[in-house]
Amino acid sequence: MQKTKQDWDKGFCNDNGFCSDCKAYTDVVLDHRSGDTICTQCGLVLEDHAVDFTAEWRNFDDQDSTNDPSRVGARSDPLLDNGVLTVNIFNDNKKAGSCVLPRLHKTLQNPDKSLHNAFETLGMMADRLALVTAIRDHAKELYKKADDRKFCRGRNCDAIMAACLFLACQEKGLPRTLKEIAMVANGATRKEINRMKELLKKILEVDSKTTNVGDLSRRCCSMIGMANQDMKAVLETLNKSKEVDVRRSPKSVLAAVMYMIAQLSNDKSTRGLTLHDVSQAADVAVATTKKAYKDLYPYVSRIIPNWFVKLEDLKILCLP
């Protein structure tokens, strides 16, 4: 029985195709030799020279399942001198003289093996932080430069890789905090990462700026579900807060500003945010946010933009 378009839309004809001659969705047959997709009702060739992207090899039950029949490796990496191609020689024969090649292979190991392993670790660290490919590649470039200058010898490589990732995030305009980097640094502490970061900046002559709290504001606001208008108000309030004398850390000021904007927001879900929610998003303690909120409260009429809220509506804010 021929299928109608309604059946196709419901997902009942996933293995069928629409025939222009039959004017319906019919059963089709794929000729693997010619690559043609043929209608079984009228014989019309619906598609020709189809490319089969599946593997050309097959595994059988009597074969060793540990052997990988694929004959391609990873993509070439321009940062590696010898690429990613390696040769492994196994000694399955116990005869005398059969160990010559394996012994010779040990003396001809890939000099980029340690660098390749470091790049894999950097890639896993970047994946845990959901970083873009540009940041990952730039972190590899920094590590490659440090390795060429013999900086990695005798030092904690995990801390060096984490420092490279931190600098790459800053240079690409998508900064991450040291605490976030340390969470994926395979045991390296923030103190070690910070020390390696300062050494790398001197050796590689990296002009890395300090992390701007404005760069972190959009990401912190997104974590608690703030709307775009609220994010814009938070950023503008942060810029105006630099004009007042509030001697608090940038992240604590960010948490206090986020709490103010959340109370004045027109979004019901944003107004329901608590002090604990904004403190957790900004990665500061609740007590620290309270102190920064108390210091900023006398200047709310100066720092909160007029387009976001009227002057008389500032009375909604909680007293510190």
PDB file of C-alpha atoms in Angstrom:
ATOM      1  CA  MET A   1       0.000   0.000   0.000  1.00  0.00           C
ATOM      2  CA  GLN A   2       1.301   3.432  -0.925  1.00  0.00           C
ATOM      3  CA  LYS A   3       2.081   5.865   1.872  1.00  0.00           C
ATOM      4  CA  THR A   4       0.699   9.373   1.960  1.00  0.00           C
ATOM      5  CA  LYS A   5       2.568  12.533   2.878  1.00  0.00           C
ATOM      6  CA  GLN A   6       0.842  12.552   6.278  1.00  0.00           C
ATOM      7  CA  ASP A   7       2.283   9.114   7.063  1.00  0.00           C
ATOM      8  CA  TRP A   8       5.741  10.320   6.054  1.00  0.00           C
ATOM      9  CA  ASP A   9       5.510  13.350   8.342  1.00  0.00           C
ATOM     10  CA  LYS A  10       4.512  11.099  11.232  1.00  0.00           C
ATOM     11  CA  GLY A  11       7.701   9.095  10.772  1.00  0.00           C
ATOM     12  CA  PHE A  12       6.205   5.843   9.465  1.00  0.00           C
ATOM     13  CA  CYS A  13       8.182   5.943   6.180  1.00  0.00           C
ATOM     14  CA  ASN A  14      11.730   6.514   7.282  1.00  0.00           C
ATOM     15  CA  ASP A  15      13.040   3.920   4.795  1.00  0.00           C
ATOM     16  CA  ASN A  16      10.911   5.167   1.909  1.00  0.00           C
ATOM     17  CA  GLY A  17      11.231   7.983  -0.583  1.00  0.00           C
ATOM     18  CA  PHE A  18       8.945  10.281  -2.515  1.00  0.00           C
ATOM     19  CA  CYS A  19       8.560   9.246  -6.150  1.00  0.00           C
ATOM     20  CA  SER A  20       7.827  12.096  -8.545  1.00  0.00           C
ATOM     21  CA  ASP A  21       6.128   9.735 -11.032  1.00  0.00           C
ATOM     22  CA  CYS A  22       3.959   7.898  -8.501  1.00  0.00           C
ATOM     23  CA  LYS A  23       3.215  11.146  -6.655  1.00  0.00           C
ATOM     24  CA  ALA A  24       3.482   9.305  -3.342  1.00  0.00           C
ATOM     25  CA  TYR A  25       5.954   7.937  -0.836  1.00  0.00           C
ATOM     26  CA  THR A  26       6.841   4.418  -1.950  1.00  0.00           C
ATOM     27  CA  ASP A  27       9.280   1.692  -0.956  1.00  0.00           C
ATOM     28  CA  VAL A  28      12.723   2.144  -2.489  1.00  0.00           C
ATOM     29  CA  VAL A  29      15.686  -0.130  -3.123  1.00  0.00           C
ATOM     30  CA  LEU A  30      19.307   0.988  -2.857  1.00  0.00           C
ATOM     31  CA  ASP A  31      21.660  -0.580  -5.411  1.00  0.00           C
ATOM     32  CA  HIS A  32      24.997  -0.521  -3.570  1.00  0.00           C
ATOM     33  CA  ARG A  33      26.993  -1.383  -6.678  1.00  0.00           C
ATOM     34  CA  SER A  34      25.772   1.545  -8.793  1.00  0.00           C
ATOM     35  CA  GLY A  35      24.699   3.834  -5.960  1.00  0.00           C
ATOM     36  CA  ASP A  36      21.175   4.224  -7.352  1.00  0.00           C
ATOM     37  CA  THR A  37      18.013   4.618  -5.296  1.00  0.00           C
ATOM     38  CA  ILE A  38      15.177   2.983  -7.250  1.00  0.00           C
ATOM     39  CA  CYS A  39      11.412   3.164  -6.740  1.00  0.00           C
ATOM     40  CA  THR A  40       9.901  -0.340  -6.395  1.00  0.00           C
ATOM     41  CA  GLN A  41       6.570   0.730  -7.903  1.00  0.00           C
ATOM     42  CA  CYS A  42       7.610   2.264 -11.226  1.00  0.00           C
ATOM     43  CA  GLY A  43      11.372   1.667 -11.382  1.00  0.00           C
ATOM     44  CA  LEU A  44      12.296   5.361 -11.480  1.00  0.00           C
ATOM     45  CA  VAL A  45      15.833   6.162 -10.324  1.00  0.00           C
ATOM     46  CA  LEU A  46      15.293   8.676  -7.573  1.00  0.00           C
ATOM     47  CA  GLU A  47      18.972   9.276  -6.811  1.00  0.00           C
ATOM     48  CA  ASP A  48      22.151   8.194  -8.526  1.00  0.00           C
ATOM     49  CA  HIS A  49      25.816   7.914  -7.557  1.00  0.00           C
ATOM     50  CA  ALA A  50      25.053   7.975  -3.843  1.00  0.00           C
ATOM     51  CA  VAL A  51      28.153   7.996  -1.644  1.00  0.00           C
ATOM     52  CA  ASP A  52      28.378   5.329   1.043  1.00  0.00           C
ATOM     53  CA  PHE A  53      30.040   6.863   4.095  1.00  0.00           C
ATOM     54  CA  THR A  54      30.142   3.627   6.094  1.00  0.00           C
ATOM     55  CA  ALA A  55      33.324   1.590   6.553  1.00  0.00           C
ATOM     56  CA  GLU A  56      34.418  -0.595   3.673  1.00  0.00           C
ATOM     57  CA  TRP A  57      35.633  -3.356   6.024  1.00  0.00           C
ATOM     58  CA  ARG A  58      33.646  -5.838   8.093  1.00  0.00           C
ATOM     59  CA  ASN A  59      34.269  -7.604  11.387  1.00  0.00           C
ATOM     60  CA  PHE A  60      33.581 -11.329  11.724  1.00  0.00           C
ATOM     61  CA  ASP A  61      32.914 -13.301  14.868  1.00  0.00           C
ATOM     62  CA  ASP A  62      36.012 -15.476  14.467  1.00  0.00           C
ATOM     63  CA  GLN A  63      38.326 -12.457  14.262  1.00  0.00           C
ATOM     64  CA  ASP A  64      40.088 -10.809  17.169  1.00  0.00           C
ATOM     65  CA  SER A  65      37.819  -8.015  18.386  1.00  0.00           C
ATOM     66  CA  THR A  66      40.766  -6.057  19.795  1.00  0.00           C
ATOM     67  CA  ASN A  67      42.230  -5.352  16.352  1.00  0.00           C
ATOM     68  CA  ASP A  68      41.164  -2.030  14.900  1.00  0.00           C
ATOM     69  CA  PRO A  69      40.615  -2.452  11.122  1.00  0.00           C
ATOM     70  CA  SER A  70      40.458   1.272  10.441  1.00  0.00           C
ATOM     71  CA  ARG A  71      43.361   2.572   8.366  1.00  0.00           C
ATOM     72  CA  VAL A  72      43.155   6.285   9.093  1.00  0.00           C
ATOM     73  CA  GLY A  73      44.307   8.312  12.061  1.00  0.00           C
ATOM     74  CA  ALA A  74      43.596  11.740  13.471  1.00  0.00           C
ATOM     75  CA  ARG A  75      43.801  14.852  11.339  1.00  0.00           C
ATOM     76  CA  SER A  76      47.251  16.324  10.787  1.00  0.00           C
ATOM     77  CA  ASP A  77      48.399  18.863  13.339  1.00  0.00           C
ATOM     78  CA  PRO A  78      50.703  21.639  12.047  1.00  0.00           C
ATOM     79  CA  LEU A  79      52.117  22.110  15.544  1.00  0.00           C
ATOM     80  CA  LEU A  80      53.633  18.628  15.476  1.00  0.00           C
ATOM     81  CA  ASP A  81      56.793  18.181  13.396  1.00  0.00           C
ATOM     82  CA  ASN A  82      56.099  14.547  12.521  1.00  0.00           C
ATOM     83  CA  GLY A  83      52.339  14.852  12.381  1.00  0.00           C
ATOM     84  CA  VAL A  84      50.276  12.234  14.192  1.00  0.00           C
ATOM     85  CA  LEU A  85      51.449   9.164  12.228  1.00  0.00           C
ATOM     86  CA  THR A  86      53.308   6.558  14.259  1.00  0.00           C
ATOM     87  CA  VAL A  87      54.506   2.995  13.665  1.00  0.00           C
ATOM     88  CA  ASN A  88      54.069   0.275  16.273  1.00  0.00           C
ATOM     89  CA  ILE A  89      56.055  -2.969  15.963  1.00  0.00           C
ATOM     90  CA  PHE A  90      54.797  -5.957  17.947  1.00  0.00           C
ATOM     91  CA  ASN A  91      56.827  -9.085  18.624  1.00  0.00           C
ATOM     92  CA  ASP A  92      54.570 -12.137  18.397  1.00  0.00           C
ATOM     93  CA  ASN A  93      57.354 -14.493  17.295  1.00  0.00           C
ATOM     94  CA  LYS A  94      59.574 -15.972  19.995  1.00  0.00           C
ATOM     95  CA  LYS A  95      62.383 -16.982  17.654  1.00  0.00           C
ATOM     96  CA  ALA A  96      65.884 -15.695  18.152  1.00  0.00           C
ATOM     97  CA  GLY A  97      66.556 -12.536  16.222  1.00  0.00           C
ATOM     98  CA  SER A  98      62.890 -11.554  16.085  1.00  0.00           C
ATOM     99  CA  CYS A  99      63.446  -8.965  18.811  1.00  0.00           C
ATOM    100  CA  VAL A 100      65.752  -6.837  16.689  1.00  0.00           C
ATOM    101  CA  LEU A 101      63.055  -4.650  15.189  1.00  0.00           C
ATOM    102  CA  PRO A 102      61.206  -4.001  18.491  1.00  0.00           C
ATOM    103  CA  ARG A 103      64.514  -3.018  20.115  1.00  0.00           C
ATOM    104  CA  LEU A 104      65.295  -0.748  17.202  1.00  0.00           C
ATOM    105  CA  HIS A 105      61.814   0.729  17.448  1.00  0.00           C
ATOM    106  CA  LYS A 106      62.430   1.736  21.044  1.00  0.00           C
ATOM    107  CA  THR A 107      65.380   3.819  19.943  1.00  0.00           C
ATOM    108  CA  LEU A 108      63.316   5.559  17.221  1.00  0.00           C
ATOM    109  CA  GLN A 109      60.347   6.694  19.232  1.00  0.00           C
ATOM    110  CA  ASN A 110      58.334   9.683  18.063  1.00  0.00           C
ATOM    111  CA  PRO A 111      59.909  12.840  19.554  1.00  0.00           C
ATOM    112  CA  ASP A 112      56.493  14.537  19.492  1.00  0.00           C
ATOM    113  CA  LYS A 113      54.824  11.854  21.593  1.00  0.00           C
ATOM    114  CA  SER A 114      54.868  13.897  24.816  1.00  0.00           C
ATOM    115  CA  LEU A 115      53.658  16.965  22.920  1.00  0.00           C
ATOM    116  CA  HIS A 116      50.869  14.953  21.323  1.00  0.00           C
ATOM    117  CA  ASN A 117      49.772  13.664  24.747  1.00  0.00           C
ATOM    118  CA  ALA A 118      49.796  17.227  26.078  1.00  0.00           C
ATOM    119  CA  PHE A 119      47.593  18.376  23.199  1.00  0.00           C
ATOM    120  CA  GLU A 120      45.109  15.584  23.944  1.00  0.00           C
ATOM    121  CA  THR A 121      44.990  16.635  27.598  1.00  0.00           C
ATOM    122  CA  LEU A 122      44.477  20.278  26.594  1.00  0.00           C
ATOM    123  CA  GLY A 123      41.627  19.219  24.337  1.00  0.00           C
ATOM    124  CA  MET A 124      39.920  17.312  27.158  1.00  0.00           C
ATOM    125  CA  MET A 125      40.319  20.279  29.510  1.00  0.00           C
ATOM    126  CA  ALA A 126      38.798  22.601  26.911  1.00  0.00           C
ATOM    127  CA  ASP A 127      35.899  20.196  26.338  1.00  0.00           C
ATOM    128  CA  ARG A 128      35.075  20.172  30.048  1.00  0.00           C
ATOM    129  CA  LEU A 129      34.835  23.966  29.998  1.00  0.00           C
ATOM    130  CA  ALA A 130      32.914  23.950  26.671  1.00  0.00           C
ATOM    131  CA  LEU A 131      35.484  26.236  25.053  1.00  0.00           C
ATOM    132  CA  VAL A 132      35.497  26.995  21.342  1.00  0.00           C
ATOM    133  CA  THR A 133      38.058  25.533  18.948  1.00  0.00           C
ATOM    134  CA  ALA A 134      39.897  28.847  18.548  1.00  0.00           C
ATOM    135  CA  ILE A 135      40.744  28.964  22.266  1.00  0.00           C
ATOM    136  CA  ARG A 136      41.835  25.335  22.259  1.00  0.00           C
ATOM    137  CA  ASP A 137      44.158  25.826  19.280  1.00  0.00           C
ATOM    138  CA  HIS A 138      45.623  29.008  20.762  1.00  0.00           C
ATOM    139  CA  ALA A 139      46.337  27.202  24.047  1.00  0.00           C
ATOM    140  CA  LYS A 140      48.186  24.533  22.046  1.00  0.00           C
ATOM    141  CA  GLU A 141      50.255  27.229  20.348  1.00  0.00           C
ATOM    142  CA  LEU A 142      51.246  28.709  23.704  1.00  0.00           C
ATOM    143  CA  TYR A 143      52.201  25.294  25.068  1.00  0.00           C
ATOM    144  CA  LYS A 144      54.201  24.546  21.907  1.00  0.00           C
ATOM    145  CA  LYS A 145      56.161  27.801  22.304  1.00  0.00           C
ATOM    146  CA  ALA A 146      56.844  27.004  25.962  1.00  0.00           C
ATOM    147  CA  ASP A 147      57.979  23.491  25.073  1.00  0.00           C
ATOM    148  CA  ASP A 148      60.314  24.782  22.346  1.00  0.00           C
ATOM    149  CA  ARG A 149      61.997  26.996  24.939  1.00  0.00           C
ATOM    150  CA  LYS A 150      62.485  24.013  27.295  1.00  0.00           C
ATOM    151  CA  PHE A 151      60.152  25.599  29.830  1.00  0.00           C
ATOM    152  CA  CYS A 152      58.194  22.415  30.581  1.00  0.00           C
ATOM    153  CA  ARG A 153      61.148  20.358  31.763  1.00  0.00           C
ATOM    154  CA  GLY A 154      61.094  19.654  35.485  1.00  0.00           C
ATOM    155  CA  ARG A 155      57.815  21.519  36.018  1.00  0.00           C
ATOM    156  CA  ASN A 156      54.205  20.517  36.631  1.00  0.00           C
ATOM    157  CA  CYS A 157      52.868  20.039  33.104  1.00  0.00           C
ATOM    158  CA  ASP A 158      49.240  20.064  34.284  1.00  0.00           C
ATOM    159  CA  ALA A 159      49.736  23.521  35.784  1.00  0.00           C
ATOM    160  CA  ILE A 160      51.449  24.722  32.599  1.00  0.00           C
ATOM    161  CA  MET A 161      48.620  23.452  30.384  1.00  0.00           C
ATOM    162  CA  ALA A 162      46.043  25.059  32.664  1.00  0.00           C
ATOM    163  CA  ALA A 163      47.965  28.347  32.562  1.00  0.00           C
ATOM    164  CA  CYS A 164      48.092  28.200  28.745  1.00  0.00           C
ATOM    165  CA  LEU A 165      44.350  27.633  28.671  1.00  0.00           C
ATOM    166  CA  PHE A 166      43.787  30.561  31.039  1.00  0.00           C
ATOM    167  CA  LEU A 167      45.908  32.903  28.897  1.00  0.00           C
ATOM    168  CA  ALA A 168      44.224  31.710  25.695  1.00  0.00           C
ATOM    169  CA  CYS A 169      40.799  32.484  27.151  1.00  0.00           C
ATOM    170  CA  GLN A 170      41.909  35.984  28.104  1.00  0.00           C
ATOM    171  CA  GLU A 171      43.484  36.753  24.732  1.00  0.00           C
ATOM    172  CA  LYS A 172      40.403  35.556  22.842  1.00  0.00           C
ATOM    173  CA  GLY A 173      38.092  37.753  24.929  1.00  0.00           C
ATOM    174  CA  LEU A 174      36.294  34.835  26.647  1.00  0.00           C
ATOM    175  CA  PRO A 175      37.965  34.758  30.074  1.00  0.00           C
ATOM    176  CA  ARG A 176      37.536  32.087  32.705  1.00  0.00           C
ATOM    177  CA  THR A 177      38.379  32.395  36.367  1.00  0.00           C
ATOM    178  CA  LEU A 178      41.292  30.554  37.964  1.00  0.00           C
ATOM    179  CA  LYS A 179      38.841  28.502  39.972  1.00  0.00           C
ATOM    180  CA  GLU A 180      37.108  27.280  36.814  1.00  0.00           C
ATOM    181  CA  ILE A 181      40.435  26.411  35.185  1.00  0.00           C
ATOM    182  CA  ALA A 182      41.648  24.625  38.328  1.00  0.00           C
ATOM    183  CA  MET A 183      38.542  22.419  38.341  1.00  0.00           C
ATOM    184  CA  VAL A 184      39.708  20.755  35.095  1.00  0.00           C
ATOM    185  CA  ALA A 185      43.474  20.960  35.698  1.00  0.00           C
ATOM    186  CA  ASN A 186      43.940  17.336  36.856  1.00  0.00           C
ATOM    187  CA  GLY A 187      44.952  18.261  40.389  1.00  0.00           C
ATOM    188  CA  ALA A 188      46.897  21.475  39.810  1.00  0.00           C
ATOM    189  CA  THR A 189      46.023  24.120  42.388  1.00  0.00           C
ATOM    190  CA  ARG A 190      45.112  27.725  41.700  1.00  0.00           C
ATOM    191  CA  LYS A 191      48.374  28.856  43.299  1.00  0.00           C
ATOM    192  CA  GLU A 192      50.420  26.674  40.938  1.00  0.00           C
ATOM    193  CA  ILE A 193      48.419  27.773  37.888  1.00  0.00           C
ATOM    194  CA  ASN A 194      48.773  31.433  38.811  1.00  0.00           C
ATOM    195  CA  ARG A 195      52.533  31.067  39.292  1.00  0.00           C
ATOM    196  CA  MET A 196      52.931  29.322  35.925  1.00  0.00           C
ATOM    197  CA  LYS A 197      50.754  31.962  34.310  1.00  0.00           C
ATOM    198  CA  GLU A 198      53.034  34.767  35.468  1.00  0.00           C
ATOM    199  CA  LEU A 199      56.138  32.866  34.312  1.00  0.00           C
ATOM    200  CA  LEU A 200      54.615  32.180  30.891  1.00  0.00           C
ATOM    201  CA  LYS A 201      53.687  35.841  30.465  1.00  0.00           C
ATOM    202  CA  LYS A 202      57.340  36.804  30.950  1.00  0.00           C
ATOM    203  CA  ILE A 203      58.859  34.029  28.843  1.00  0.00           C
ATOM    204  CA  LEU A 204      56.380  34.157  25.958  1.00  0.00           C
ATOM    205  CA  GLU A 205      55.965  37.949  26.212  1.00  0.00           C
ATOM    206  CA  VAL A 206      52.195  37.616  26.344  1.00  0.00           C
ATOM    207  CA  ASP A 207      50.412  40.917  26.921  1.00  0.00           C
ATOM    208  CA  SER A 208      47.533  39.451  28.905  1.00  0.00           C
ATOM    209  CA  LYS A 209      45.210  41.878  30.605  1.00  0.00           C
ATOM    210  CA  THR A 210      43.523  41.257  33.922  1.00  0.00           C
ATOM    211  CA  THR A 211      40.118  39.635  33.767  1.00  0.00           C
ATOM    212  CA  ASN A 212      37.473  42.298  33.316  1.00  0.00           C
ATOM    213  CA  VAL A 213      34.357  41.696  35.372  1.00  0.00           C
ATOM    214  CA  GLY A 214      32.286  43.011  32.478  1.00  0.00           C
ATOM    215  CA  ASP A 215      33.425  40.045  30.401  1.00  0.00           C
ATOM    216  CA  LEU A 216      32.181  37.682  33.091  1.00  0.00           C
ATOM    217  CA  SER A 217      28.864  39.458  33.628  1.00  0.00           C
ATOM    218  CA  ARG A 218      27.006  38.026  30.613  1.00  0.00           C
ATOM    219  CA  ARG A 219      28.035  34.477  31.415  1.00  0.00           C
ATOM    220  CA  CYS A 220      27.092  34.842  35.106  1.00  0.00           C
ATOM    221  CA  CYS A 221      23.753  36.389  34.193  1.00  0.00           C
ATOM    222  CA  SER A 222      23.024  33.595  31.742  1.00  0.00           C
ATOM    223  CA  MET A 223      23.616  31.017  34.463  1.00  0.00           C
ATOM    224  CA  ILE A 224      20.643  32.338  36.449  1.00  0.00           C
ATOM    225  CA  GLY A 225      18.411  32.936  33.407  1.00  0.00           C
ATOM    226  CA  MET A 226      18.464  36.739  33.153  1.00  0.00           C
ATOM    227  CA  ALA A 227      16.936  38.343  30.072  1.00  0.00           C
ATOM    228  CA  ASN A 228      18.988  40.389  27.607  1.00  0.00           C
ATOM    229  CA  GLN A 229      17.583  43.664  28.907  1.00  0.00           C
ATOM    230  CA  ASP A 230      18.578  42.737  32.456  1.00  0.00           C
ATOM    231  CA  MET A 231      22.072  41.767  31.283  1.00  0.00           C
ATOM    232  CA  LYS A 232      22.435  45.132  29.584  1.00  0.00           C
ATOM    233  CA  ALA A 233      21.392  46.902  32.786  1.00  0.00           C
ATOM    234  CA  VAL A 234      23.898  44.867  34.815  1.00  0.00           C
ATOM    235  CA  LEU A 235      26.738  45.772  32.458  1.00  0.00           C
ATOM    236  CA  GLU A 236      25.861  49.476  32.448  1.00  0.00           C
ATOM    237  CA  THR A 237      25.539  49.505  36.233  1.00  0.00           C
ATOM    238  CA  LEU A 238      28.963  47.881  36.555  1.00  0.00           C
ATOM    239  CA  ASN A 239      30.534  50.557  34.367  1.00  0.00           C
ATOM    240  CA  LYS A 240      28.950  53.357  36.400  1.00  0.00           C
ATOM    241  CA  SER A 241      29.951  51.715  39.692  1.00  0.00           C
ATOM    242  CA  LYS A 242      33.588  52.443  38.817  1.00  0.00           C
ATOM    243  CA  GLU A 243      32.866  56.136  39.384  1.00  0.00           C
ATOM    244  CA  VAL A 244      31.928  55.640  43.040  1.00  0.00           C
ATOM    245  CA  ASP A 245      34.263  54.804  45.911  1.00  0.00           C
ATOM    246  CA  VAL A 246      33.467  51.153  46.624  1.00  0.00           C
ATOM    247  CA  ARG A 247      36.517  49.169  47.664  1.00  0.00           C
ATOM    248  CA  ARG A 248      35.322  45.663  46.976  1.00  0.00           C
ATOM    249  CA  SER A 249      36.482  42.903  44.681  1.00  0.00           C
ATOM    250  CA  PRO A 250      35.083  43.038  41.131  1.00  0.00           C
ATOM    251  CA  LYS A 251      33.238  39.735  41.492  1.00  0.00           C
ATOM    252  CA  SER A 252      31.559  40.819  44.731  1.00  0.00           C
ATOM    253  CA  VAL A 253      30.442  44.055  43.049  1.00  0.00           C
ATOM    254  CA  LEU A 254      29.087  41.989  40.156  1.00  0.00           C
ATOM    255  CA  ALA A 255      27.085  39.808  42.538  1.00  0.00           C
ATOM    256  CA  ALA A 256      25.654  42.868  44.327  1.00  0.00           C
ATOM    257  CA  VAL A 257      24.693  44.539  41.035  1.00  0.00           C
ATOM    258  CA  MET A 258      23.057  41.339  39.780  1.00  0.00           C
ATOM    259  CA  TYR A 259      21.009  41.164  42.974  1.00  0.00           C
ATOM    260  CA  MET A 260      19.880  44.782  42.542  1.00  0.00           C
ATOM    261  CA  ILE A 261      18.854  44.305  38.926  1.00  0.00           C
ATOM    262  CA  ALA A 262      17.072  41.062  39.789  1.00  0.00           C
ATOM    263  CA  GLN A 263      14.879  42.900  42.313  1.00  0.00           C
ATOM    264  CA  LEU A 264      14.014  45.630  39.789  1.00  0.00           C
ATOM    265  CA  SER A 265      13.459  43.323  36.805  1.00  0.00           C
ATOM    266  CA  ASN A 266      10.104  43.019  35.063  1.00  0.00           C
ATOM    267  CA  ASP A 267      10.631  39.291  34.627  1.00  0.00           C
ATOM    268  CA  LYS A 268       8.909  37.312  37.378  1.00  0.00           C
ATOM    269  CA  SER A 269      11.447  34.479  37.277  1.00  0.00           C
ATOM    270  CA  THR A 270      14.322  36.955  37.635  1.00  0.00           C
ATOM    271  CA  ARG A 271      12.612  38.772  40.522  1.00  0.00           C
ATOM    272  CA  GLY A 272      12.425  35.463  42.351  1.00  0.00           C
ATOM    273  CA  LEU A 273      16.196  35.100  42.481  1.00  0.00           C
ATOM    274  CA  THR A 274      17.655  35.031  45.969  1.00  0.00           C
ATOM    275  CA  LEU A 275      20.913  36.386  47.318  1.00  0.00           C
ATOM    276  CA  HIS A 276      22.255  32.853  47.364  1.00  0.00           C
ATOM    277  CA  ASP A 277      21.448  32.361  43.659  1.00  0.00           C
ATOM    278  CA  VAL A 278      23.373  35.420  42.464  1.00  0.00           C
ATOM    279  CA  SER A 279      26.277  34.705  44.834  1.00  0.00           C
ATOM    280  CA  GLN A 280      26.592  31.179  43.502  1.00  0.00           C
ATOM    281  CA  ALA A 281      26.494  32.405  39.892  1.00  0.00           C
ATOM    282  CA  ALA A 282      29.218  34.991  40.567  1.00  0.00           C
ATOM    283  CA  ASP A 283      31.251  32.473  42.601  1.00  0.00           C
ATOM    284  CA  VAL A 284      31.417  34.561  45.785  1.00  0.00           C
ATOM    285  CA  ALA A 285      30.224  34.001  49.343  1.00  0.00           C
ATOM    286  CA  VAL A 286      26.825  35.262  50.416  1.00  0.00           C
ATOM    287  CA  ALA A 287      28.382  37.336  53.207  1.00  0.00           C
ATOM    288  CA  THR A 288      30.712  39.004  50.696  1.00  0.00           C
ATOM    289  CA  THR A 289      27.775  39.864  48.440  1.00  0.00           C
ATOM    290  CA  LYS A 290      25.929  41.407  51.406  1.00  0.00           C
ATOM    291  CA  LYS A 291      28.880  43.661  52.229  1.00  0.00           C
ATOM    292  CA  ALA A 292      29.237  44.816  48.614  1.00  0.00           C
ATOM    293  CA  TYR A 293      25.475  45.388  48.411  1.00  0.00           C
ATOM    294  CA  LYS A 294      25.634  47.531  51.571  1.00  0.00           C
ATOM    295  CA  ASP A 295      28.430  49.670  50.100  1.00  0.00           C
ATOM    296  CA  LEU A 296      26.645  50.135  46.749  1.00  0.00           C
ATOM    297  CA  TYR A 297      23.186  50.830  48.139  1.00  0.00           C
ATOM    298  CA  PRO A 298      23.745  54.599  48.820  1.00  0.00           C
ATOM    299  CA  TYR A 299      24.686  55.114  45.140  1.00  0.00           C
ATOM    300  CA  VAL A 300      21.807  53.226  43.470  1.00  0.00           C
ATOM    301  CA  SER A 301      20.310  56.416  42.038  1.00  0.00           C
ATOM    302  CA  ARG A 302      23.616  57.190  40.321  1.00  0.00           C
ATOM    303  CA  ILE A 303      24.657  53.803  39.017  1.00  0.00           C
ATOM    304  CA  ILE A 304      21.403  52.147  37.909  1.00  0.00           C
ATOM    305  CA  PRO A 305      20.403  53.450  34.444  1.00  0.00           C
ATOM    306  CA  ASN A 306      17.281  55.598  34.161  1.00  0.00           C
ATOM    307  CA  TRP A 307      15.949  53.724  31.133  1.00  0.00           C
ATOM    308  CA  PHE A 308      15.770  50.521  33.183  1.00  0.00           C
ATOM    309  CA  VAL A 309      13.825  51.799  36.193  1.00  0.00           C
ATOM    310  CA  LYS A 310      12.311  55.047  37.396  1.00  0.00           C
ATOM    311  CA  LEU A 311      13.781  56.890  40.342  1.00  0.00           C
ATOM    312  CA  GLU A 312      10.738  56.332  42.554  1.00  0.00           C
ATOM    313  CA  ASP A 313      10.811  52.577  41.871  1.00  0.00           C
ATOM    314  CA  LEU A 314      14.189  52.237  43.578  1.00  0.00           C
ATOM    315  CA  LYS A 315      12.331  51.966  46.844  1.00  0.00           C
ATOM    316  CA  ILE A 316      11.617  48.352  45.934  1.00  0.00           C
ATOM    317  CA  LEU A 317      15.210  47.426  46.728  1.00  0.00           C
ATOM    318  CA  CYS A 318      15.771  45.617  49.996  1.00  0.00           C
ATOM    319  CA  LEU A 319      17.534  47.547  52.710  1.00  0.00           C
ATOM    320  CA  PRO A 320      21.088  46.300  53.419  1.00  0.00           C
TER     321      PRO A 320
END
